[in-house]
Short mmCIF file of C-alpha atoms in Angstrom, two decimals:
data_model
loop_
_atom_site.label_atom_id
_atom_site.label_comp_id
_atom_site.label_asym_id
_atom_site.label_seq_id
_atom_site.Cartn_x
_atom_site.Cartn_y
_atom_site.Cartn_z
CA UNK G 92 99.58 216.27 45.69
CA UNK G 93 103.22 216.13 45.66
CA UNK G 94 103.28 220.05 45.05
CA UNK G 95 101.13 220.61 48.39
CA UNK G 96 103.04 217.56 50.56
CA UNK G 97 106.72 217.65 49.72
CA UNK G 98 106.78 220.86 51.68
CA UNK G 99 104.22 220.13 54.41
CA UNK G 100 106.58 216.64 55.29
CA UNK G 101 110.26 218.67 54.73
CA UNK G 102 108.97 221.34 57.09
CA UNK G 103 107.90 218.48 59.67
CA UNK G 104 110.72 216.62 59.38
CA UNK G 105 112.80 220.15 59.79
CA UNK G 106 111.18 220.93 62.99
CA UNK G 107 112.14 217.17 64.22
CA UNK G 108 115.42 217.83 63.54
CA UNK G 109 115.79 221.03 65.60
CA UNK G 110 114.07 220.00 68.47
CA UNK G 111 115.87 216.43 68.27
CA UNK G 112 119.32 218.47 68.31
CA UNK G 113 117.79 220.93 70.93
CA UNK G 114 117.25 218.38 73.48
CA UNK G 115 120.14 217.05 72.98
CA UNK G 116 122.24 220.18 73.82
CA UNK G 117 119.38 220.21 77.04
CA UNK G 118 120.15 216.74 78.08
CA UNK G 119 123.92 217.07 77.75
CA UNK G 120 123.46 220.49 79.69
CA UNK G 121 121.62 218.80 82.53
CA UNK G 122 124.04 216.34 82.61
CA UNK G 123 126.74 218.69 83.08
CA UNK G 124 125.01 220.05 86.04
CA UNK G 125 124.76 217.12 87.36
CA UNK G 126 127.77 215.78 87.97
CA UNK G 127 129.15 219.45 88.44
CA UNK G 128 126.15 218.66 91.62
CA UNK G 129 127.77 215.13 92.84
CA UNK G 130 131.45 215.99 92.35
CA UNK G 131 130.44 218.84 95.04
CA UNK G 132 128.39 216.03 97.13
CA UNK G 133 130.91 213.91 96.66
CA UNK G 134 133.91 216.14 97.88
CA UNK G 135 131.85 216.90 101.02
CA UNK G 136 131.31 213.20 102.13
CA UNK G 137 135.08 212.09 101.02
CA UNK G 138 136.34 214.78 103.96
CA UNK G 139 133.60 213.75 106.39
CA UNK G 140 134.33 209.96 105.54
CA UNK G 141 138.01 210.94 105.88
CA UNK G 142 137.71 212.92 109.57
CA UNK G 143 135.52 210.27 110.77
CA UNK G 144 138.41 207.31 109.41
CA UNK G 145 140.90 209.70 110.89
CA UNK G 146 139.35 209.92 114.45
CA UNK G 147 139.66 205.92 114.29
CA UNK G 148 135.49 205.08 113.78
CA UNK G 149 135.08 201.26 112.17
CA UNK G 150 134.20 201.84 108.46
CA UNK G 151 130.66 199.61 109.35
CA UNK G 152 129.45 202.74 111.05
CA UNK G 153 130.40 205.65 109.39
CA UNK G 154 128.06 205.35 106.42
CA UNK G 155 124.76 205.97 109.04
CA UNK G 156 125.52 209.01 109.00
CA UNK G 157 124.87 209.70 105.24
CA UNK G 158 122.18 207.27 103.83
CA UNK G 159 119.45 209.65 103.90
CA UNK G 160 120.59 212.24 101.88
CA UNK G 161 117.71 213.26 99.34
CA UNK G 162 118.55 212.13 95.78
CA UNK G 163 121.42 209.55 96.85
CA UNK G 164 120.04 206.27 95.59
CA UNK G 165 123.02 204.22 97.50
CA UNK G 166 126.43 204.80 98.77
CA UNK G 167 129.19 202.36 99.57
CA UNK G 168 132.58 202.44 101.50
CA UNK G 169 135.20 200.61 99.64
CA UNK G 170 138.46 198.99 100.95
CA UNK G 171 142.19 199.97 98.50
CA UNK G 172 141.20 196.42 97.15
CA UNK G 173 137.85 197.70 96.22
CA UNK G 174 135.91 195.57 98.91
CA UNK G 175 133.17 196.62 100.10
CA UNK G 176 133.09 197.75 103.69
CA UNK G 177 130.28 199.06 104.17
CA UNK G 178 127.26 200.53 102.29
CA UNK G 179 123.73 201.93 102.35
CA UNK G 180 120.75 202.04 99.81
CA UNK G 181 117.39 203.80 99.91
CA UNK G 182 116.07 200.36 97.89
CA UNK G 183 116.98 196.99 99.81
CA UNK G 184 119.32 194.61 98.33
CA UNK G 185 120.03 197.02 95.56
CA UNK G 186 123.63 198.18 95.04
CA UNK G 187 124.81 197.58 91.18
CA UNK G 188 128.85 197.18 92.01
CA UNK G 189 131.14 194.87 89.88
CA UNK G 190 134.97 195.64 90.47
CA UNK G 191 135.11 194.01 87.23
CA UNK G 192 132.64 195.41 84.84
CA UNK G 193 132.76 199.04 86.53
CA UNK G 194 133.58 201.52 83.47
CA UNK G 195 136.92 203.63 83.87
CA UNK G 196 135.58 206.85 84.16
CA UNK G 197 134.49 208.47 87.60
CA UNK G 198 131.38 209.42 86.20
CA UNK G 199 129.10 207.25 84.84
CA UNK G 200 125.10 207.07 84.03
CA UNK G 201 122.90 203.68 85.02
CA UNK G 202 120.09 202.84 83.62
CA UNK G 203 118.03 200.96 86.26
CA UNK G 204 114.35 199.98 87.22
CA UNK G 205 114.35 203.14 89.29
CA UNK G 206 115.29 204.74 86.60
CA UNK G 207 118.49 206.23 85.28
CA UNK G 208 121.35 207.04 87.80
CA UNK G 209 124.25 209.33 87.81
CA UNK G 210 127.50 206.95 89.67
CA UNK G 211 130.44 208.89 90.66
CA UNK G 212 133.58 206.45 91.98
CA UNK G 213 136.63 208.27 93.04
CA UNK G 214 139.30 207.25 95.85
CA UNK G 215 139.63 209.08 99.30
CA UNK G 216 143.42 208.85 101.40
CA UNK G 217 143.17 209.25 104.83
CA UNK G 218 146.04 210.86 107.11
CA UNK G 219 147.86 207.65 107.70
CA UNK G 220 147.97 206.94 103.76
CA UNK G 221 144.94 203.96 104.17
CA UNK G 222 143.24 204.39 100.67
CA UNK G 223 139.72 203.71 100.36
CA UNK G 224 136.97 204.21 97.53
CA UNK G 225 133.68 206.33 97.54
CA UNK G 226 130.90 205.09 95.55
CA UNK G 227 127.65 206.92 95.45
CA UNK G 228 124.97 206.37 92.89
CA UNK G 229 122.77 210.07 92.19
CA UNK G 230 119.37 210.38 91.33
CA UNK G 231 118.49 211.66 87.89
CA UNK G 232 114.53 210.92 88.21
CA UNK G 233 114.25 215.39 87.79
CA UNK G 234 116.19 214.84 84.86
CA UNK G 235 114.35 211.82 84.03
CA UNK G 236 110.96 213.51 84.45
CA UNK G 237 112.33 216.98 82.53
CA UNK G 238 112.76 214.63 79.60
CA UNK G 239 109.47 212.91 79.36
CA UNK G 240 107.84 216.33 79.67
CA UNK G 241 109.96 217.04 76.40
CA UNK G 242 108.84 214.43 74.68
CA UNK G 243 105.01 214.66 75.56
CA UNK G 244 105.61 218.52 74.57
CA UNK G 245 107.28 217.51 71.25
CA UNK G 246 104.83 214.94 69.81
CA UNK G 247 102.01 217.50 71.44
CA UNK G 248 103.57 219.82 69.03
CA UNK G 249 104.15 217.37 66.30
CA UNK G 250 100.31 216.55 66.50
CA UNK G 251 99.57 220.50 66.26
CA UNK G 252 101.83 220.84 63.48
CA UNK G 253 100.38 217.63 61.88
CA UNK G 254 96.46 218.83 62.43
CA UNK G 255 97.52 222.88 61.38
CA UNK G 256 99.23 221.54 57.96
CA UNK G 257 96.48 219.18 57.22
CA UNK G 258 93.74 222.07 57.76
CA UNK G 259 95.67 224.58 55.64
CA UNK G 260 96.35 221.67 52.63
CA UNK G 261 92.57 221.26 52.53
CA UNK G 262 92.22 224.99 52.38
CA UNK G 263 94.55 225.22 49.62
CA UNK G 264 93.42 221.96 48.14
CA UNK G 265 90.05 223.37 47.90
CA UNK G 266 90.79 227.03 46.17
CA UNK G 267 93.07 224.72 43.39
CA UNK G 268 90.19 222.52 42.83
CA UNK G 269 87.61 225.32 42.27
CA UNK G 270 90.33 227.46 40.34
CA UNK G 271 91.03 224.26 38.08
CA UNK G 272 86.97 224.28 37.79
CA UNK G 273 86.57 227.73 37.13
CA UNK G 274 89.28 227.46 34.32
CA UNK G 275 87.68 224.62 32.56
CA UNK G 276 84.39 226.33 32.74
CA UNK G 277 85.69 229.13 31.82
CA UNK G 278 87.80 227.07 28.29
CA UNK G 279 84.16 225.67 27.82
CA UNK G 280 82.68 229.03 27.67
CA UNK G 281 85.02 230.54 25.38
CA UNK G 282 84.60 227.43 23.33
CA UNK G 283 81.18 227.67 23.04
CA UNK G 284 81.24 231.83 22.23
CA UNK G 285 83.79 230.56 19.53
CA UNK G 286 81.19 227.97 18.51
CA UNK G 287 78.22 230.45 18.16
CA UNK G 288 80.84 233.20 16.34
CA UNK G 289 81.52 231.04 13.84
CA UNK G 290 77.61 229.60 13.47
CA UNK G 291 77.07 233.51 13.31
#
């Protein structure tokens, strides 16, 4: 048994490993694109925010403009003392902001009941020097859904593996048990030839 299984589970738990590090290097590739994607969404609305500042429209208003941008869960206009001016979600009531437990980075990823979400937070000088903050908080539910196709795919696989190995360890099973049974039949025979050779 050990013979027949030691193999069957190393080669399993081989193939687990690979694909474990080969989603990785997917999900950290993804990732990449994505906030390669919302630093160039985010450059674009920091010089529209800024033109629109510039040309002397209220803060309150200039966010109308961009809260219904596909994939941009929320967005919020922040003051230099990271007040919030103004901001707009797809979701009501739902803007996850704390000036105190925001992480240092610009880029950040959220996990939230609608699932995770890529925050960029980087600061935006208009012409008179007024600074003010962009927050934006990117849909990752592709991403999201790319992964849970991966996994389905993986245990899919896993269960393939699992059923193939099983059906060829029977096989092989089988031909050892009848070759172990054909070798003690075959000792038995030669034991009783030996049996009637002496007798003779």
């Amino acid at each position: 048994w050990l013979f027949f299984l030691l193999p069957y589970i190393a080669l399993l738990s081989l193939f687990s490993f690979i694909s474990h590090l080969n989603r990785r290097a997917v999900l950290l590739g993804l990732e990449a694109l994505s906030k390669e994607q919302l630093q160039a969404a985010a450059i674009i609305l920091k010089d529209h925010l800024k033109e629109s500042l510039d040309r002397g429209q209220p803060p309150s208003q200039i966010l109308e403009h961009f809260s219904g941008l596909e994939d941009i869960y929320f967005i919020a206009l922040l003051d230099d003392q990271e007040k919030i001016l103004d901001w707009r979600s797809k979701f009501e009531g739902y803007l996850p902001f704390s000036r105190h437990h925001r992480p240092p980075s610009e880029f950040w990823l959220l996990d939230s009941p609608l699932g995770t979400i890529f925050n960029h937070y980087s600061s935006l000088a208009t012409s008179d020097g007024q600074v003010y903050y962009l927050y934006l908080g990117y849909s990752m539910k592709n991403l999201d859904e790319l992964l849970a196709r991966s996994r389905q795919n993986f245990w899919l696989m896993i269960a393939a593996l699992s059923i193939t190995g099983l059906i060829i360890f029977a096989g092989i099973y089988r031909l050892h048990t009848k070759f172990q049974l054909a070798t003690i039949e075959s000792v038995r025979q030669a034991q009783e030839k030996e049996k009637f050779r002496e007798i003779s």
